[in-house]
XYZ file of C-alpha atoms in Angstrom:
387
model
C 126.799 83.859 104.983
C 126.536 83.905 101.608
C 127.101 80.894 99.390
C 128.411 80.597 95.823
C 126.106 79.539 92.962
C 127.738 75.748 93.032
C 127.401 75.587 96.676
C 123.734 76.691 96.713
C 122.963 74.085 94.154
C 124.622 71.370 96.123
C 122.406 72.360 98.943
C 119.264 72.237 96.591
C 120.301 68.698 95.096
C 120.325 67.419 99.069
C 116.756 68.503 99.280
C 115.415 66.985 96.204
C 115.770 70.175 93.701
C 116.597 69.149 90.192
C 119.819 71.086 89.105
C 121.952 70.457 86.019
C 124.932 68.054 86.420
C 128.274 69.867 86.725
C 131.777 70.177 88.800
C 133.538 73.155 90.573
C 137.211 73.618 89.250
C 140.165 75.695 89.827
C 142.326 75.108 86.867
C 141.558 75.092 83.269
C 142.821 71.350 83.212
C 140.350 70.789 85.659
C 137.611 72.481 84.014
C 138.511 70.470 80.726
C 138.178 67.056 82.625
C 134.907 68.123 84.202
C 133.319 69.229 80.917
C 134.406 65.615 79.379
C 132.532 64.300 82.518
C 129.161 66.353 82.218
C 129.055 66.045 78.719
C 129.276 68.946 75.763
C 127.734 71.559 75.119
C 128.830 73.076 78.815
C 128.259 76.410 80.155
C 131.520 78.095 82.210
C 130.171 80.194 84.942
C 132.286 82.482 87.320
C 131.766 81.809 91.009
C 131.787 84.722 92.751
C 129.544 86.582 95.384
C 128.338 89.416 93.238
C 125.683 90.137 90.282
C 126.225 91.017 87.061
C 128.678 88.021 85.860
C 127.122 87.378 82.545
C 127.358 90.782 81.612
C 131.158 91.235 82.846
C 131.999 88.150 80.650
C 132.279 85.408 83.567
C 129.487 82.996 81.841
C 130.307 81.614 78.393
C 129.070 78.726 76.507
C 131.604 76.221 75.275
C 130.457 73.689 72.309
C 134.106 71.620 72.508
C 137.429 71.407 74.578
C 138.958 74.042 72.592
C 136.101 76.980 73.205
C 136.052 75.329 76.771
C 139.337 75.955 77.374
C 139.739 79.538 75.992
C 136.709 80.494 78.311
C 138.124 79.194 81.423
C 141.588 80.600 80.776
C 140.037 83.926 80.115
C 137.519 84.018 83.162
C 140.014 82.522 85.681
C 141.585 85.433 87.410
C 138.765 87.986 86.448
C 137.906 90.796 88.197
C 134.035 91.088 88.703
C 133.331 94.087 90.378
C 136.326 93.880 92.917
C 135.999 90.002 93.358
C 138.483 87.770 92.026
C 137.401 84.586 89.841
C 139.074 81.774 91.336
C 136.239 79.105 90.927
C 134.586 77.774 87.886
C 131.194 75.807 87.726
C 131.250 73.642 84.645
C 127.850 72.724 84.150
C 125.905 70.777 81.089
C 124.177 73.631 79.299
C 120.287 73.541 79.376
C 117.778 74.088 76.607
C 115.296 76.498 78.016
C 111.383 77.008 77.115
C 110.398 79.232 80.002
C 112.133 81.039 82.645
C 110.323 81.425 86.139
C 111.328 83.053 89.221
C 111.230 81.348 93.203
C 112.514 82.589 96.417
C 111.884 81.875 100.235
C 112.800 84.486 102.473
C 112.175 85.459 106.335
C 109.690 88.347 106.459
C 110.666 89.601 109.479
C 107.631 92.184 109.846
C 105.482 89.365 109.608
C 107.432 86.840 111.566
C 106.946 84.130 108.947
C 108.625 82.510 105.885
C 107.466 84.228 102.577
C 107.665 82.363 99.465
C 107.560 84.143 96.120
C 106.970 83.235 92.660
C 106.816 84.437 89.053
C 106.707 83.539 85.635
C 108.894 86.598 84.722
C 112.061 85.054 85.672
C 115.835 85.449 84.312
C 115.595 89.460 85.223
C 116.028 91.393 88.484
C 112.808 90.574 90.566
C 112.793 94.119 91.987
C 112.123 95.357 88.489
C 109.057 92.775 88.241
C 108.079 93.897 91.654
C 108.044 97.558 91.110
C 106.756 97.658 87.326
C 104.526 94.482 87.260
C 103.699 93.589 90.908
C 100.514 91.423 89.795
C 103.072 89.115 88.471
C 104.892 88.460 91.539
C 102.910 86.048 93.839
C 103.753 86.478 97.587
C 102.744 83.677 100.273
C 103.349 83.537 103.955
C 103.795 80.013 105.207
C 102.903 79.029 108.842
C 106.245 77.985 110.195
C 104.715 75.220 112.131
C 103.021 73.677 109.005
C 105.622 74.236 106.275
C 104.597 74.647 102.682
C 102.261 71.857 101.945
C 102.049 70.614 98.551
C 98.745 71.706 97.844
C 99.739 75.564 98.949
C 102.723 75.324 96.421
C 100.010 74.269 93.613
C 97.885 76.957 94.374
C 101.060 79.280 94.440
C 102.080 78.164 90.803
C 98.620 78.382 89.287
C 98.154 81.747 90.941
C 101.352 82.940 89.536
C 100.756 81.636 85.863
C 102.841 78.754 85.675
C 101.692 76.536 82.429
C 99.240 73.662 83.457
C 101.392 70.759 82.480
C 104.650 71.783 84.793
C 102.630 73.143 87.784
C 103.316 69.776 89.210
C 106.937 70.172 88.647
C 106.911 73.743 89.951
C 105.159 72.778 92.999
C 107.743 70.274 93.751
C 110.551 72.711 93.372
C 108.612 75.186 95.761
C 108.339 72.663 98.288
C 111.994 71.310 98.021
C 113.103 74.620 98.087
C 111.161 75.842 101.057
C 112.631 72.507 102.737
C 116.304 73.624 102.058
C 115.293 76.994 103.294
C 114.154 75.371 106.443
C 116.576 72.637 107.121
C 119.847 74.702 106.224
C 118.611 77.220 108.552
C 118.731 79.647 105.667
C 117.556 83.334 105.459
C 117.233 83.504 101.814
C 117.031 80.783 98.841
C 116.713 82.197 95.633
C 116.320 80.623 92.212
C 116.574 82.831 89.246
C 115.678 81.264 86.689
C 113.708 78.345 87.612
C 113.695 76.770 84.325
C 111.299 74.614 82.041
C 112.962 72.635 79.553
C 111.442 71.545 76.103
C 110.990 68.182 77.680
C 108.915 70.155 80.629
C 111.693 68.897 83.214
C 111.687 71.865 85.989
C 114.816 72.606 87.589
C 117.082 75.256 89.007
C 119.535 77.174 86.583
C 121.005 79.402 89.386
C 121.195 79.205 93.212
C 121.388 82.141 95.692
C 121.384 81.062 99.168
C 122.281 83.141 102.635
C 122.598 80.882 105.300
C 121.930 82.247 109.038
C 125.815 82.256 110.376
C 124.514 82.237 113.961
C 122.759 78.659 113.230
C 126.101 77.382 111.703
C 126.890 75.402 115.028
C 124.206 73.249 113.976
C 125.774 72.587 110.388
C 129.491 71.668 110.853
C 129.088 70.480 107.161
C 128.346 73.994 106.112
C 130.762 75.741 107.937
C 133.658 75.468 105.001
C 131.300 76.934 102.555
C 131.145 80.628 101.117
C 133.907 82.276 99.012
C 136.305 82.426 101.839
C 139.303 83.977 99.597
C 137.418 86.788 98.340
C 136.003 87.733 101.975
C 137.089 91.084 103.273
C 140.139 90.576 105.292
C 139.047 92.265 108.385
C 135.799 90.690 108.316
C 137.652 87.373 108.155
C 139.507 88.440 111.103
C 136.717 89.757 113.181
C 134.858 86.400 112.738
C 137.920 84.184 113.739
C 137.865 86.318 116.891
C 134.396 86.159 117.495
C 133.426 90.123 116.594
C 130.496 90.971 114.645
C 131.781 92.987 112.356
C 130.423 94.308 108.862
C 132.796 96.520 106.466
C 130.786 99.490 104.980
C 131.577 102.383 102.401
C 131.938 105.411 104.916
C 134.700 106.931 107.229
C 133.313 106.809 110.460
C 134.332 103.640 112.609
C 131.607 102.569 114.764
C 131.536 100.506 118.110
C 128.720 99.627 120.240
C 127.455 97.193 122.556
C 124.380 95.325 121.248
C 123.078 94.844 117.682
C 120.192 97.071 118.186
C 122.280 100.062 119.788
C 124.901 99.739 116.915
C 122.303 99.596 114.152
C 120.964 102.937 116.028
C 124.187 104.516 116.285
C 124.683 103.772 112.398
C 121.235 105.610 111.718
C 122.147 108.696 114.062
C 125.551 109.139 112.382
C 123.890 109.126 108.882
C 121.101 111.687 110.162
C 123.974 114.185 111.011
C 125.563 113.942 107.711
C 127.976 110.749 108.321
C 129.040 107.913 106.315
C 129.677 104.747 109.036
C 133.068 102.874 108.076
C 131.735 99.408 110.028
C 129.104 97.907 112.111
C 130.965 96.423 114.810
C 129.036 94.771 118.025
C 131.383 94.357 120.938
C 128.789 92.351 122.711
C 127.449 92.154 126.010
C 130.309 91.495 129.000
C 132.586 93.226 126.595
C 135.997 93.594 128.958
C 139.143 95.504 128.085
C 140.669 92.893 125.964
C 137.919 92.550 123.918
C 137.689 96.569 123.658
C 141.194 96.986 122.656
C 140.912 93.982 120.091
C 137.932 96.007 118.457
C 140.169 99.242 118.344
C 142.319 97.261 116.307
C 139.732 95.682 113.774
C 138.131 99.570 113.209
C 141.483 100.959 112.594
C 142.658 98.411 110.186
C 140.325 100.046 107.755
C 142.315 103.115 106.488
C 139.302 104.843 105.127
C 138.690 105.718 109.047
C 138.818 109.447 109.708
C 137.172 109.252 113.017
C 135.533 106.769 115.335
C 132.457 106.774 117.682
C 132.438 104.602 120.755
C 128.891 104.329 121.881
C 128.122 102.172 125.307
C 125.402 101.560 126.877
C 126.305 99.596 129.954
C 124.271 96.775 131.448
C 126.244 93.539 131.554
C 128.853 95.545 129.598
C 130.734 97.879 132.593
C 131.779 101.111 131.501
C 134.945 101.209 133.246
C 136.095 98.287 131.648
C 135.485 99.898 128.260
C 137.443 102.878 129.489
C 140.434 100.384 130.557
C 140.293 98.568 127.070
C 140.331 101.944 125.066
C 143.324 103.436 127.577
C 145.410 100.053 126.823
C 144.514 100.390 123.116
C 145.827 103.679 122.942
C 149.098 102.836 124.603
C 149.788 99.969 122.072
C 148.341 100.994 118.934
C 148.334 104.721 119.455
C 145.689 105.831 116.672
C 146.226 109.022 114.917
C 142.284 109.356 114.818
C 140.072 111.065 116.874
C 137.926 109.417 119.036
C 134.332 110.334 120.867
C 133.319 108.289 123.273
C 129.774 108.209 124.794
C 129.409 106.075 128.103
C 126.237 105.469 129.967
C 124.796 102.900 132.313
C 127.051 100.509 134.797
C 129.692 102.214 136.276
C 129.712 105.211 133.426
C 131.104 107.720 135.922
C 134.006 105.295 136.921
C 134.634 105.297 133.284
C 134.711 108.530 132.462
C 136.707 109.357 135.408
C 139.320 106.948 134.179
C 139.397 108.643 130.525
C 139.700 111.916 132.099
C 142.737 110.785 134.182
C 144.531 109.128 131.220
C 144.282 112.168 129.259
C 144.454 110.344 125.753
C 145.223 112.650 122.942
C 142.248 113.456 120.533
C 139.769 111.658 122.642
C 136.439 113.400 123.187
C 133.553 112.580 125.215
C 129.812 113.188 124.767
C 126.881 112.761 127.121
C 124.280 111.938 124.504
C 124.129 109.753 121.112
C 123.112 112.643 119.457
C 125.586 115.195 120.573
C 128.487 112.046 120.029
C 127.133 111.889 116.434
C 127.362 115.481 115.707
C 130.724 115.824 117.183
C 132.301 112.837 115.358
C 130.994 113.835 112.054
C 132.464 117.220 112.392
C 135.721 115.639 113.500
C 136.244 113.118 110.415
C 135.128 116.394 108.245
C 138.234 118.364 109.440
C 140.685 115.520 109.490
C 143.444 115.221 106.663
C 142.510 113.016 104.032
C 145.476 110.449 104.895
C 144.836 109.149 108.032
C 145.279 105.773 109.799
C 145.967 103.964 112.826
């Protein structure tokens, strides 16, 4: 779950990271009150889950109330790359002497937390990693020991932090790691981590991604993120307990198990197709859940064909077939379906589909065959399709 900047800063502050005083507001009048509280000059910052806010005009400096009202009125309601600005962060403006970069991520290949630090903050870190890799320090951390302060000092020194602020950088790194660990985050990033002329080190921005599977341990975080700008299909899927991620293709995908779904996406892409979604029906999916999944897939009107790839273990293939039959009776899809059933009760599942003789439903014996078939069917469908 991605957080808005101000939400990430609130988590940072909770764990001892220095941030500038600020207020989240939703109206121009509230923005004026917030600016009075935090003190001019202030920065008016659009709160959206997308980069490029500054270039789009979503970050403005205001020296007085007149400028504040002008900027707030212009930014509220602004569309930034498909995200509507509904919340502003009004923050006391900071004087900046230096801009650094700091982050903690999960290094899945090493199965360990990874701390990164660079004195070249304020720019895309991918550019630094690509063009000046020596400027980016990467240090894996033993998850049992955590990030010790002496290790954080070494990272700050190795990265080239100015000597008089290395203690401050080390404190920030330790607090950032603690935020990442304690909040069950998969990413905690500060870009830029600034040094002020008074040599204070603090977070000027925040990018935080929380592990949605761990939210049951953090009821205080469950209401975070940018709910109003979430994709409505993804929101509905989350409410129904279905793992669904919308993609930008035109082939709907359903599988049981995240690994199988990821493999299906890859095989469809290798066959020349573009997946429209990731949908994991999970283990033990019954007919009702399959019917629900069909509705979610077809709610995306870009979908031109659908691939069901089921390997039955706990999930029974006959239950999948019954769910698909029930969905066709109620939803009456107008797009072709390719179904591959293998595993528990697969023969019974294929028998049920054959007897139902559903319109425009095709079966395939292997995943590669199914992928090639669904790509071909998507190509030959007319442009205007849907459920």
